[in-house]
Amino acid sequence: MIYNELGKSGLKVSRLGFGTMRLPTVDSNDNIDESEASKMLEYGIENGINLIDTAFPYHSKELDGDGNSERFVGKFLAENSLRDEIILSTKSPVWLMEKKSDFDYYLDLQLEKLQTDYIDIYMLHSLTVPDWENVKKLEVFDFLDDCLSSGKVRHIGFSSHIEVDYVIEIIDEYPKWEVALTQMNYLDEYYQSGVMGLNYLKETNIGSMIMEPLRGGRLVNNIPGEISDLWATAEVKRTPVEWALQYLWNRDDVDCVLSGMTSLEQVKENIKIADTMDEISENDQELIREVARTYRSFIGNRCTRCGYCMPCPHGVDIINCLTEYNIAHMLNDPKASAMQYFSLIGDDARADSCIDCRECLPFCTQMLNIPEELQKVHEYFGSDFDHF
Ligand code: SF4
Ligand code: SF4
């Protein structure tokens, strides 16, 4: 296993981290197959993984409720006396915070679920702009300072799916961030905070952890023929998983890649790749860019995310509505995009909030009929996640 410094935290982390949001389950998402999941963690740790990442809602019945991933990880570490051997990362459910004391309530509950009295990396989970404003009103900086001084938390971080400008703003507002978890893979260089966010993390010496390296498995499953044909032209043959992971590990602004693994085979495969130094040549980089361009040619509309149409006077998040629709078409995975659509875009900002006032039309650089495009988005995703 290869280990990297996690920014200013001083932690030495395996470059492959064990994400526990997609553990094997029986019948329902909240019922983890503990026997199989334990075998996976055992193998991972025996073969060098030293960071396990979980979160309050992973493996819950609802999208954002109290999940069983933390309980399983806590039990596994306690039963195997591994707590002090592992860098344990988990996240605060910021969307549930209504008053200042809620921060401590959830932290203490998470410590109990994890059967530990300290968390190595505690992140504010999936910060959105409204969540960030809300937690600041609830004096989150005092809470974070207290977490560190009490010893309940050793390193503070945040995770987010938001644009780079907001990520920079968050970083600049609190000096004690040591870790950030952002989405990155070769399709997402300019999506969410992307490469510019990673550059800023490097500049500020904040440890960078990566989520969605395989885009939830969509870069490696059901690969369109056009994409397979492109990979077949490579001088050095690699599997789709190797392409995706080695692309990230060849970046000097990536410290740890979290993979949410579902089977022992995936753990073995990922570890084998993580153990291999594999330089991506300039020709390989160009091929990766060509693969990304080809994926993008499958999109549903031509929105470039330039933002000139924003803000919509009626609060519609035009950019992200059109983007999630595009991604659903690009990766042919409606359910995964629907999950993003309903969890990242607020009720009043989804496509069905468009009242067809047409005020945005003159601003679209791509001459899109935005209300018509939003209507297609609404017809595609509907009004709730349940039917996916
Ligand atoms: S047409 Fe829809 S998206 Fe455009 S400004 Fe009006 S409400 Fe907003
Ligand atoms: S102006 Fe047009 S292309 Fe730009 S973000 Fe808005 S809809 Fe997309």
Coordinates of C-alpha atoms and ligand atoms in Angstrom, one line a residue:
M1 CA 0.0 0.0 0.0
I2 CA 1.2 3.5 -0.7
Y3 CA 0.6 6.1 2.0
N4 CA 0.3 9.9 1.6
E5 CA 0.4 12.9 4.0
L6 CA -3.1 14.2 4.5
G7 CA -2.3 17.9 4.2
K8 CA -1.6 19.8 7.4
S9 CA -3.3 17.1 9.5
G10 CA 0.0 15.2 9.7
L11 CA -1.9 11.9 9.3
K12 CA -0.4 9.3 7.0
V13 CA -3.2 7.8 5.1
S14 CA -3.4 4.8 2.7
R15 CA -4.1 6.3 -0.7
L16 CA -7.2 4.0 -0.8
G17 CA -9.7 4.7 1.9
F18 CA -12.6 2.4 2.8
G19 CA -15.9 4.1 2.2
T20 CA -18.8 2.4 4.0
M21 CA -21.9 3.8 2.3
R22 CA -22.3 0.9 -0.1
L23 CA -21.7 -2.2 2.1
P24 CA -23.4 -5.4 1.2
T25 CA -27.0 -5.6 2.6
V26 CA -29.8 -8.1 2.9
D27 CA -33.2 -7.1 1.7
S28 CA -33.0 -3.4 2.7
N29 CA -30.4 -0.6 2.7
D30 CA -30.4 -0.4 6.5
N31 CA -29.7 -4.2 7.0
I32 CA -26.0 -4.6 6.5
D33 CA -24.7 -8.1 5.7
E34 CA -22.3 -8.0 8.7
S35 CA -20.6 -11.3 8.0
E36 CA -19.7 -10.3 4.4
A37 CA -18.9 -6.7 5.3
S38 CA -16.6 -7.8 8.1
K39 CA -14.6 -10.0 5.7
M40 CA -14.2 -7.0 3.4
L41 CA -12.9 -4.7 6.2
E42 CA -10.6 -7.5 7.5
Y43 CA -9.1 -8.0 4.1
G44 CA -8.8 -4.3 3.5
I45 CA -7.0 -3.6 6.8
E46 CA -4.8 -6.7 6.5
N47 CA -3.7 -5.3 3.2
G48 CA -2.8 -1.8 4.3
I49 CA -6.0 0.3 4.3
N50 CA -5.8 2.5 7.4
L51 CA -8.7 4.9 6.9
I52 CA -12.3 4.0 7.2
D53 CA -14.9 6.6 6.4
T54 CA -18.5 6.6 7.4
A55 CA -21.3 9.1 8.2
F56 CA -24.4 9.5 10.3
P57 CA -26.9 8.6 7.5
Y58 CA -25.1 5.8 5.7
H59 CA -27.2 2.7 5.5
S60 CA -30.4 4.3 6.8
K61 CA -33.9 3.6 5.6
E62 CA -34.4 7.2 4.3
L63 CA -31.8 9.2 2.4
D64 CA -30.7 11.3 5.4
G65 CA -31.9 9.5 8.6
D66 CA -30.0 7.6 11.3
G67 CA -28.0 4.9 9.6
N68 CA -26.4 1.7 10.5
S69 CA -23.0 2.1 8.9
E70 CA -21.5 3.9 11.9
R71 CA -23.0 1.2 14.2
F72 CA -21.4 -1.6 12.1
V73 CA -18.0 0.1 11.9
G74 CA -18.0 0.8 15.6
K75 CA -18.9 -2.8 16.4
F76 CA -16.3 -4.2 14.0
L77 CA -13.5 -2.0 15.3
A78 CA -14.4 -2.8 19.0
E79 CA -14.7 -6.6 18.5
N80 CA -11.4 -6.7 16.7
S81 CA -9.6 -4.3 19.0
L82 CA -8.7 -2.2 16.0
R83 CA -9.9 1.3 17.1
D84 CA -6.5 2.7 17.7
E85 CA -5.0 1.2 14.5
I86 CA -7.5 2.9 12.2
I87 CA -8.0 6.5 11.2
L88 CA -11.7 6.8 11.7
S89 CA -13.6 9.5 9.7
T90 CA -17.2 10.4 10.1
K91 CA -19.5 13.3 9.4
S92 CA -21.9 15.6 11.2
P93 CA -25.5 15.6 9.7
V94 CA -25.6 19.4 9.3
W95 CA -29.1 19.4 7.7
L96 CA -30.5 18.2 11.1
M97 CA -29.2 21.1 13.1
E98 CA -32.0 23.3 14.5
K99 CA -30.3 24.7 17.6
K100 CA -26.8 25.1 18.9
S101 CA -27.0 22.1 21.3
D102 CA -27.9 19.8 18.3
F103 CA -24.2 19.7 17.3
D104 CA -23.2 18.1 20.6
Y105 CA -26.2 15.8 20.6
Y106 CA -25.3 14.3 17.3
L107 CA -21.6 14.1 18.0
D108 CA -22.2 12.3 21.3
L109 CA -24.7 10.0 19.5
Q110 CA -22.1 9.2 16.8
L111 CA -19.4 8.5 19.4
E112 CA -21.8 6.0 21.0
K113 CA -22.7 4.4 17.7
L114 CA -19.0 4.1 16.9
Q115 CA -18.1 2.7 20.4
T116 CA -15.3 5.2 20.8
D117 CA -14.4 8.3 22.7
Y118 CA -12.7 10.1 19.8
I119 CA -13.0 10.5 16.1
D120 CA -9.9 11.1 14.0
I121 CA -11.6 13.2 11.3
Y122 CA -15.0 14.8 11.8
M123 CA -16.5 16.5 8.8
L124 CA -19.5 18.8 8.4
H125 CA -21.4 16.5 5.9
S126 CA -22.3 17.6 2.4
L127 CA -22.4 21.3 3.1
T128 CA -24.8 23.2 0.9
V129 CA -24.9 27.0 0.9
P130 CA -28.1 27.2 3.0
D131 CA -26.7 24.6 5.5
W132 CA -23.5 26.6 5.7
E133 CA -25.4 29.8 6.5
N134 CA -27.5 27.9 9.0
V135 CA -24.7 26.3 10.9
K136 CA -22.8 29.6 11.1
K137 CA -25.9 31.2 12.7
L138 CA -25.8 28.3 15.2
E139 CA -22.1 29.2 16.0
V140 CA -20.6 26.1 14.4
F141 CA -17.1 27.5 14.8
D142 CA -17.4 27.5 18.6
F143 CA -18.6 23.9 18.4
L144 CA -15.7 22.9 16.2
D145 CA -13.2 24.6 18.5
D146 CA -14.8 22.7 21.5
C147 CA -14.6 19.4 19.6
L148 CA -10.9 19.8 19.3
S149 CA -10.2 21.1 22.8
S150 CA -12.3 18.3 24.4
G151 CA -10.3 15.7 22.5
K152 CA -13.5 14.2 21.1
V153 CA -12.3 15.1 17.6
R154 CA -8.7 15.2 16.4
H155 CA -9.1 16.8 12.9
I156 CA -11.8 18.9 11.5
G157 CA -13.0 18.9 7.9
F158 CA -16.0 19.2 5.6
S159 CA -17.5 17.5 2.6
S160 CA -19.4 19.2 -0.1
H161 CA -20.9 18.9 -3.6
I162 CA -21.0 22.6 -4.1
E163 CA -19.2 25.0 -6.6
V164 CA -15.6 26.0 -6.1
D165 CA -16.4 29.7 -5.1
Y166 CA -18.4 28.4 -2.1
V167 CA -15.7 25.9 -1.2
I168 CA -13.1 28.7 -1.2
E169 CA -15.4 30.8 0.9
I170 CA -15.9 28.0 3.5
I171 CA -12.1 27.4 3.6
D172 CA -11.3 31.1 4.1
E173 CA -13.8 31.5 6.9
Y174 CA -12.3 29.0 9.4
P175 CA -8.6 28.5 9.9
K176 CA -8.8 25.0 11.5
W177 CA -9.9 22.9 8.6
E178 CA -7.4 20.2 8.0
V179 CA -9.3 17.9 5.6
A180 CA -11.9 18.3 2.8
L181 CA -13.8 15.6 0.9
T182 CA -14.9 16.6 -2.6
Q183 CA -16.2 14.7 -5.7
M184 CA -13.7 14.0 -8.4
N185 CA -13.2 11.6 -11.3
Y186 CA -12.1 12.1 -14.9
L187 CA -15.7 13.2 -15.9
D188 CA -16.0 15.8 -13.1
E189 CA -13.0 18.0 -13.5
Y190 CA -15.3 21.0 -14.0
Y191 CA -18.3 19.8 -12.1
Q192 CA -18.9 20.9 -8.5
S193 CA -15.6 22.2 -7.1
G194 CA -13.6 20.0 -9.5
V195 CA -9.9 20.6 -10.2
M196 CA -10.1 24.3 -9.1
G197 CA -11.2 23.1 -5.6
L198 CA -8.4 20.6 -5.5
N199 CA -5.9 23.3 -6.4
Y200 CA -7.1 25.5 -3.6
L201 CA -6.9 22.6 -1.1
K202 CA -3.3 22.0 -2.1
E203 CA -2.5 25.8 -1.9
T204 CA -3.9 25.9 1.6
N205 CA -2.4 22.6 2.6
I206 CA -5.7 21.0 3.5
G207 CA -5.8 17.3 3.1
S208 CA -7.8 16.2 0.1
M209 CA -10.0 13.2 0.2
I210 CA -12.0 12.2 -2.9
M211 CA -15.4 10.7 -3.2
E212 CA -17.1 9.2 -6.2
P213 CA -13.9 8.1 -8.0
L214 CA -16.0 5.7 -10.1
R215 CA -19.1 7.9 -10.2
G216 CA -20.9 5.4 -8.1
G217 CA -19.7 2.5 -10.3
R218 CA -21.1 4.1 -13.4
L219 CA -17.6 4.5 -15.0
V220 CA -17.1 0.8 -14.8
N221 CA -20.5 -0.9 -15.3
N222 CA -22.6 -1.0 -18.5
I223 CA -20.0 0.8 -20.4
P224 CA -21.2 2.1 -23.8
G225 CA -19.6 0.4 -26.9
E226 CA -18.1 3.8 -28.0
I227 CA -16.2 4.0 -24.7
S228 CA -15.0 0.4 -24.7
D229 CA -13.7 1.0 -28.3
L230 CA -11.7 4.0 -27.1
W231 CA -10.1 2.1 -24.2
A232 CA -9.2 -0.6 -26.6
T233 CA -6.9 1.8 -28.5
A234 CA -4.7 2.5 -25.4
E235 CA -1.0 1.5 -25.6
V236 CA -1.2 0.2 -22.0
K237 CA -4.2 -1.9 -21.5
R238 CA -6.1 -1.2 -18.2
T239 CA -9.5 -2.1 -16.8
P240 CA -12.0 0.7 -16.4
V241 CA -11.4 0.6 -12.7
E242 CA -7.7 1.0 -13.2
W243 CA -8.2 3.9 -15.6
A244 CA -10.4 5.7 -13.1
L245 CA -8.3 5.1 -10.0
Q246 CA -4.9 5.6 -11.6
Y247 CA -6.1 8.9 -13.1
L248 CA -6.7 10.1 -9.6
W249 CA -3.5 8.7 -8.0
N250 CA -1.5 10.3 -10.7
R251 CA -2.7 13.7 -9.5
D252 CA -0.5 15.5 -6.9
D253 CA -3.5 17.2 -5.4
V254 CA -5.2 14.0 -4.3
D255 CA -4.2 12.4 -0.9
C256 CA -6.8 9.7 -0.4
V257 CA -9.4 8.2 -2.6
L258 CA -12.5 6.8 -0.8
S259 CA -14.1 3.9 -2.5
G260 CA -17.5 2.7 -1.4
M261 CA -17.0 -1.0 -1.9
T262 CA -19.8 -3.6 -2.0
S263 CA -18.0 -6.9 -2.3
L264 CA -14.8 -8.7 -1.3
E265 CA -13.9 -8.9 -5.0
Q266 CA -14.0 -5.1 -5.3
V267 CA -11.8 -4.7 -2.2
K268 CA -9.2 -7.1 -3.6
E269 CA -9.3 -5.4 -7.0
N270 CA -9.0 -1.9 -5.6
I271 CA -6.1 -2.9 -3.3
K272 CA -4.2 -4.5 -6.1
I273 CA -4.5 -1.3 -8.1
A274 CA -3.6 0.8 -5.1
D275 CA -0.5 -1.3 -4.6
T276 CA 0.7 -0.6 -8.2
M277 CA 2.7 2.5 -9.2
D278 CA 1.3 3.1 -12.7
E279 CA 2.3 6.3 -14.5
I280 CA -0.4 7.8 -16.8
S281 CA 1.5 9.1 -19.8
E282 CA 0.5 12.2 -21.8
N283 CA -1.0 9.9 -24.5
D284 CA -3.0 8.2 -21.8
Q285 CA -4.2 11.6 -20.5
E286 CA -5.4 12.5 -23.9
L287 CA -7.3 9.2 -24.2
I288 CA -8.9 9.9 -20.8
R289 CA -10.0 13.3 -22.1
E290 CA -11.4 11.7 -25.3
V291 CA -13.4 9.2 -23.2
A292 CA -14.7 12.1 -21.1
R293 CA -15.7 14.0 -24.2
T294 CA -17.5 11.0 -25.6
Y295 CA -19.4 10.5 -22.4
R296 CA -20.4 14.1 -22.5
S297 CA -21.7 13.7 -26.1
F298 CA -24.5 11.5 -24.6
I299 CA -26.0 14.4 -22.6
G300 CA -29.6 15.6 -22.7
N301 CA -29.1 19.3 -23.3
R302 CA -26.3 21.7 -24.1
C303 CA -26.1 23.6 -20.8
T304 CA -22.5 24.5 -20.1
R305 CA -23.1 25.5 -16.5
C306 CA -21.9 29.0 -17.4
G307 CA -24.4 30.5 -14.9
Y308 CA -25.4 33.6 -16.9
C309 CA -29.1 32.7 -16.5
M310 CA -28.8 32.8 -12.7
P311 CA -30.3 33.7 -10.3
C312 CA -33.8 32.8 -11.4
P313 CA -36.2 35.3 -9.8
H314 CA -38.3 32.4 -8.7
G315 CA -35.5 30.5 -7.1
V316 CA -35.1 27.6 -9.6
D317 CA -31.6 26.1 -9.5
I318 CA -31.5 26.0 -13.3
I319 CA -27.8 24.9 -13.5
N320 CA -28.1 21.9 -11.3
C321 CA -31.5 20.8 -12.6
L322 CA -30.2 20.7 -16.1
T323 CA -26.9 19.2 -15.0
E324 CA -28.5 16.2 -13.1
Y325 CA -30.7 15.6 -16.2
N326 CA -27.6 15.6 -18.4
I327 CA -25.7 13.2 -16.1
A328 CA -28.6 10.8 -16.0
H329 CA -28.4 10.6 -19.8
M330 CA -24.6 10.6 -20.0
L331 CA -24.3 7.7 -17.6
N332 CA -27.6 6.0 -18.3
D333 CA -28.4 5.8 -14.5
P334 CA -31.6 7.6 -13.7
K335 CA -31.8 6.4 -10.1
A336 CA -28.3 7.7 -9.1
S337 CA -29.0 11.1 -10.7
A338 CA -32.4 11.2 -9.1
M339 CA -30.8 10.7 -5.7
Q340 CA -28.6 13.8 -6.4
Y341 CA -31.5 15.8 -7.8
F342 CA -33.7 15.2 -4.7
S343 CA -30.9 15.5 -2.1
L344 CA -28.9 18.4 -3.4
I345 CA -31.6 20.6 -4.9
G346 CA -34.1 22.0 -2.4
D347 CA -37.9 21.5 -2.8
D348 CA -38.4 25.0 -4.1
A349 CA -35.5 25.0 -6.5
R350 CA -36.4 22.0 -8.5
A351 CA -37.6 22.1 -12.1
D352 CA -41.3 22.1 -11.2
S353 CA -40.8 25.5 -9.5
C354 CA -40.3 27.1 -13.0
I355 CA -43.4 29.3 -13.7
D356 CA -42.4 29.9 -17.4
C357 CA -41.9 33.6 -16.9
R358 CA -39.1 33.4 -19.5
E359 CA -37.0 36.1 -17.8
C360 CA -34.0 33.9 -18.1
L361 CA -34.2 33.3 -21.8
P362 CA -32.2 36.3 -23.1
F363 CA -29.3 35.3 -20.8
C364 CA -28.7 31.8 -22.0
T365 CA -25.3 31.6 -23.8
Q366 CA -26.4 28.3 -25.5
M367 CA -29.8 29.7 -26.7
L368 CA -31.6 27.0 -24.7
N369 CA -35.3 27.3 -24.1
I370 CA -34.8 27.0 -20.4
P371 CA -38.4 26.6 -19.3
E372 CA -38.9 23.9 -21.9
E373 CA -35.7 22.1 -20.8
L374 CA -36.9 22.3 -17.2
Q375 CA -40.2 20.8 -18.2
K376 CA -38.3 17.8 -19.6
V377 CA -36.3 17.6 -16.4
H378 CA -39.5 17.5 -14.3
E379 CA -41.1 14.9 -16.6
Y380 CA -37.9 12.8 -16.2
F381 CA -37.4 13.0 -12.4
G382 CA -41.0 13.7 -11.3
S383 CA -41.8 15.1 -7.8
D384 CA -40.3 12.5 -5.5
F385 CA -37.6 9.9 -5.3
D386 CA -39.9 7.0 -4.3
H387 CA -40.7 5.8 -7.8
F388 CA -37.0 5.2 -8.7
Ligands
SF4_1 S1 -38.6 30.7 -17.0 FE1 -38.4 29.5 -15.1 S2 -36.2 29.3 -14.8 FE2 -36.5 31.0 -16.2 S3 -36.6 32.8 -14.9 FE3 -38.7 32.1 -15.2 S4 -39.1 30.7 -13.5 FE4 -36.9 31.0 -13.6
SF4_2 S1 -27.1 30.3 -19.3 FE1 -27.8 28.5 -20.5 S2 -25.9 27.3 -20.7 FE2 -25.5 28.9 -19.1 S3 -26.0 27.8 -17.1 FE3 -27.9 28.9 -17.8 S4 -29.0 27.3 -19.0 FE4 -26.9 26.6 -18.8

